């Protein structure tokens, strides 16, 4: 799973995440979260953990012998948010977090 900016956006869109009103407003205003900021690290860390939990749940539901890769889930979420235009006008309601960094 790649801790980018689109996956948390989709996780919010599908109801896996909820952000506080304060954080949502900060993101809507396009404010930059400094690299390493507590909010930025929490968004990325929770994204990784959420995708892992989704992966585990898929394996549980599909039964023994089925292996799911978190990278596939990441790609599906990222692709849905960017290429397919799934969010449409909702992208304003679910803004991305902005961070400049060389670590991602």
PDB file of C-alpha atoms in Angstrom:
ATOM      1  CA  UNK A   1       0.000   0.000   0.000  1.00  0.00           C
ATOM      2  CA  UNK A   2       1.379   3.382  -0.987  1.00  0.00           C
ATOM      3  CA  UNK A   3       0.592   6.146   1.480  1.00  0.00           C
ATOM      4  CA  UNK A   4      -0.355   8.787  -1.056  1.00  0.00           C
ATOM      5  CA  UNK A   5      -3.065  11.450  -1.049  1.00  0.00           C
ATOM      6  CA  UNK A   6      -5.817   9.821  -3.136  1.00  0.00           C
ATOM      7  CA  UNK A   7      -6.320   6.674  -1.069  1.00  0.00           C
ATOM      8  CA  UNK A   8      -7.344   8.578   2.092  1.00  0.00           C
ATOM      9  CA  UNK A   9      -9.729  10.608  -0.069  1.00  0.00           C
ATOM     10  CA  UNK A  10     -11.415   7.422  -1.313  1.00  0.00           C
ATOM     11  CA  UNK A  11     -11.422   5.866   2.148  1.00  0.00           C
ATOM     12  CA  UNK A  12     -13.401   8.892   3.322  1.00  0.00           C
ATOM     13  CA  UNK A  13     -15.701   8.712   0.306  1.00  0.00           C
ATOM     14  CA  UNK A  14     -16.610   5.055   0.944  1.00  0.00           C
ATOM     15  CA  UNK A  15     -17.125   5.662   4.669  1.00  0.00           C
ATOM     16  CA  UNK A  16     -14.036   4.008   6.100  1.00  0.00           C
ATOM     17  CA  UNK A  17     -12.664   7.316   7.428  1.00  0.00           C
ATOM     18  CA  UNK A  18     -14.202  10.291   9.154  1.00  0.00           C
ATOM     19  CA  UNK A  19     -12.210  13.480   9.622  1.00  0.00           C
ATOM     20  CA  UNK A  20     -12.987  16.100  12.221  1.00  0.00           C
ATOM     21  CA  UNK A  21     -14.775  19.220  11.020  1.00  0.00           C
ATOM     22  CA  UNK A  22     -11.607  21.179  11.806  1.00  0.00           C
ATOM     23  CA  UNK A  23      -9.387  18.947   9.646  1.00  0.00           C
ATOM     24  CA  UNK A  24     -11.950  18.841   6.840  1.00  0.00           C
ATOM     25  CA  UNK A  25     -12.139  22.635   6.763  1.00  0.00           C
ATOM     26  CA  UNK A  26      -8.334  22.867   6.756  1.00  0.00           C
ATOM     27  CA  UNK A  27      -8.194  20.529   3.755  1.00  0.00           C
ATOM     28  CA  UNK A  28     -11.017  22.325   1.943  1.00  0.00           C
ATOM     29  CA  UNK A  29      -9.050  25.557   2.235  1.00  0.00           C
ATOM     30  CA  UNK A  30      -6.101  23.812   0.576  1.00  0.00           C
ATOM     31  CA  UNK A  31      -3.794  24.378   3.530  1.00  0.00           C
ATOM     32  CA  UNK A  32      -0.453  22.616   3.339  1.00  0.00           C
ATOM     33  CA  UNK A  33       0.226  20.079   6.095  1.00  0.00           C
ATOM     34  CA  UNK A  34       3.957  20.145   6.828  1.00  0.00           C
ATOM     35  CA  UNK A  35       5.818  16.892   6.187  1.00  0.00           C
ATOM     36  CA  UNK A  36       5.902  14.954   9.443  1.00  0.00           C
ATOM     37  CA  UNK A  37       3.016  16.935  10.932  1.00  0.00           C
ATOM     38  CA  UNK A  38       0.908  14.866  13.324  1.00  0.00           C
ATOM     39  CA  UNK A  39      -2.170  15.163  11.085  1.00  0.00           C
ATOM     40  CA  UNK A  40      -0.250  14.184   7.960  1.00  0.00           C
ATOM     41  CA  UNK A  41       1.348  11.153   9.635  1.00  0.00           C
ATOM     42  CA  UNK A  42      -1.982  10.073  11.108  1.00  0.00           C
ATOM     43  CA  UNK A  43      -3.766  10.304   7.745  1.00  0.00           C
ATOM     44  CA  UNK A  44      -1.076   8.221   6.034  1.00  0.00           C
ATOM     45  CA  UNK A  45      -0.713   5.701   8.864  1.00  0.00           C
ATOM     46  CA  UNK A  46      -4.440   5.176   9.183  1.00  0.00           C
ATOM     47  CA  UNK A  47      -4.664   4.715   5.409  1.00  0.00           C
ATOM     48  CA  UNK A  48      -2.130   1.906   5.551  1.00  0.00           C
ATOM     49  CA  UNK A  49      -3.917   0.237   8.453  1.00  0.00           C
ATOM     50  CA  UNK A  50      -7.372   0.635   6.876  1.00  0.00           C
ATOM     51  CA  UNK A  51      -6.213  -0.997   3.646  1.00  0.00           C
ATOM     52  CA  UNK A  52      -4.704  -3.841   5.661  1.00  0.00           C
ATOM     53  CA  UNK A  53      -8.004  -4.362   7.490  1.00  0.00           C
ATOM     54  CA  UNK A  54      -9.871  -4.348   4.167  1.00  0.00           C
ATOM     55  CA  UNK A  55      -7.395  -6.923   2.839  1.00  0.00           C
ATOM     56  CA  UNK A  56      -7.941  -9.151   5.868  1.00  0.00           C
ATOM     57  CA  UNK A  57     -11.722  -8.880   5.573  1.00  0.00           C
ATOM     58  CA  UNK A  58     -11.622  -9.821   1.875  1.00  0.00           C
ATOM     59  CA  UNK A  59      -9.560 -12.905   2.688  1.00  0.00           C
ATOM     60  CA  UNK A  60     -11.980 -13.867   5.484  1.00  0.00           C
ATOM     61  CA  UNK A  61     -14.997 -13.555   3.229  1.00  0.00           C
ATOM     62  CA  UNK A  62     -13.436 -15.331   0.249  1.00  0.00           C
ATOM     63  CA  UNK A  63     -12.348 -18.316   2.297  1.00  0.00           C
ATOM     64  CA  UNK A  64      -9.220 -20.368   2.685  1.00  0.00           C
ATOM     65  CA  UNK A  65      -6.663 -20.291  -0.046  1.00  0.00           C
ATOM     66  CA  UNK A  66      -7.612 -16.824  -1.303  1.00  0.00           C
ATOM     67  CA  UNK A  67      -4.833 -14.312  -0.915  1.00  0.00           C
ATOM     68  CA  UNK A  68      -5.376 -10.601  -1.430  1.00  0.00           C
ATOM     69  CA  UNK A  69      -2.575  -8.130  -1.916  1.00  0.00           C
ATOM     70  CA  UNK A  70      -2.897  -4.679  -0.318  1.00  0.00           C
ATOM     71  CA  UNK A  71      -1.267  -3.155  -3.397  1.00  0.00           C
ATOM     72  CA  UNK A  72      -4.262  -4.269  -5.473  1.00  0.00           C
ATOM     73  CA  UNK A  73      -6.629  -2.583  -3.025  1.00  0.00           C
ATOM     74  CA  UNK A  74      -4.496   0.555  -3.086  1.00  0.00           C
ATOM     75  CA  UNK A  75      -4.515   0.594  -6.888  1.00  0.00           C
ATOM     76  CA  UNK A  76      -8.279   0.065  -7.019  1.00  0.00           C
ATOM     77  CA  UNK A  77      -8.908   2.955  -4.609  1.00  0.00           C
ATOM     78  CA  UNK A  78      -6.423   5.247  -6.354  1.00  0.00           C
ATOM     79  CA  UNK A  79      -7.736   4.375  -9.806  1.00  0.00           C
ATOM     80  CA  UNK A  80     -11.333   4.888  -8.745  1.00  0.00           C
ATOM     81  CA  UNK A  81     -10.514   8.317  -7.326  1.00  0.00           C
ATOM     82  CA  UNK A  82      -8.462   9.547 -10.264  1.00  0.00           C
ATOM     83  CA  UNK A  83      -9.053   7.761 -13.553  1.00  0.00           C
ATOM     84  CA  UNK A  84     -12.697   6.789 -13.397  1.00  0.00           C
ATOM     85  CA  UNK A  85     -13.868  10.134 -12.039  1.00  0.00           C
ATOM     86  CA  UNK A  86     -15.927   8.310  -9.431  1.00  0.00           C
ATOM     87  CA  UNK A  87     -15.860  11.291  -7.110  1.00  0.00           C
ATOM     88  CA  UNK A  88     -17.027  13.857  -9.648  1.00  0.00           C
ATOM     89  CA  UNK A  89     -18.248  16.934  -7.802  1.00  0.00           C
ATOM     90  CA  UNK A  90     -17.809  15.105  -4.484  1.00  0.00           C
ATOM     91  CA  UNK A  91     -14.050  15.671  -4.714  1.00  0.00           C
ATOM     92  CA  UNK A  92     -14.691  19.112  -3.219  1.00  0.00           C
ATOM     93  CA  UNK A  93     -16.540  17.506  -0.317  1.00  0.00           C
ATOM     94  CA  UNK A  94     -13.687  15.022   0.168  1.00  0.00           C
ATOM     95  CA  UNK A  95     -10.560  17.109  -0.466  1.00  0.00           C
ATOM     96  CA  UNK A  96      -7.076  15.613  -0.565  1.00  0.00           C
ATOM     97  CA  UNK A  97      -4.448  16.448   2.009  1.00  0.00           C
ATOM     98  CA  UNK A  98      -1.534  18.464   0.670  1.00  0.00           C
ATOM     99  CA  UNK A  99       2.028  17.823   1.848  1.00  0.00           C
ATOM    100  CA  UNK A 100       5.328  18.517   0.123  1.00  0.00           C
ATOM    101  CA  UNK A 101       7.790  15.754   0.834  1.00  0.00           C
ATOM    102  CA  UNK A 102      10.572  13.689  -0.699  1.00  0.00           C
ATOM    103  CA  UNK A 103       9.512  10.621   1.319  1.00  0.00           C
ATOM    104  CA  UNK A 104       6.513   9.500  -0.742  1.00  0.00           C
TER     105      UNK A 104
END
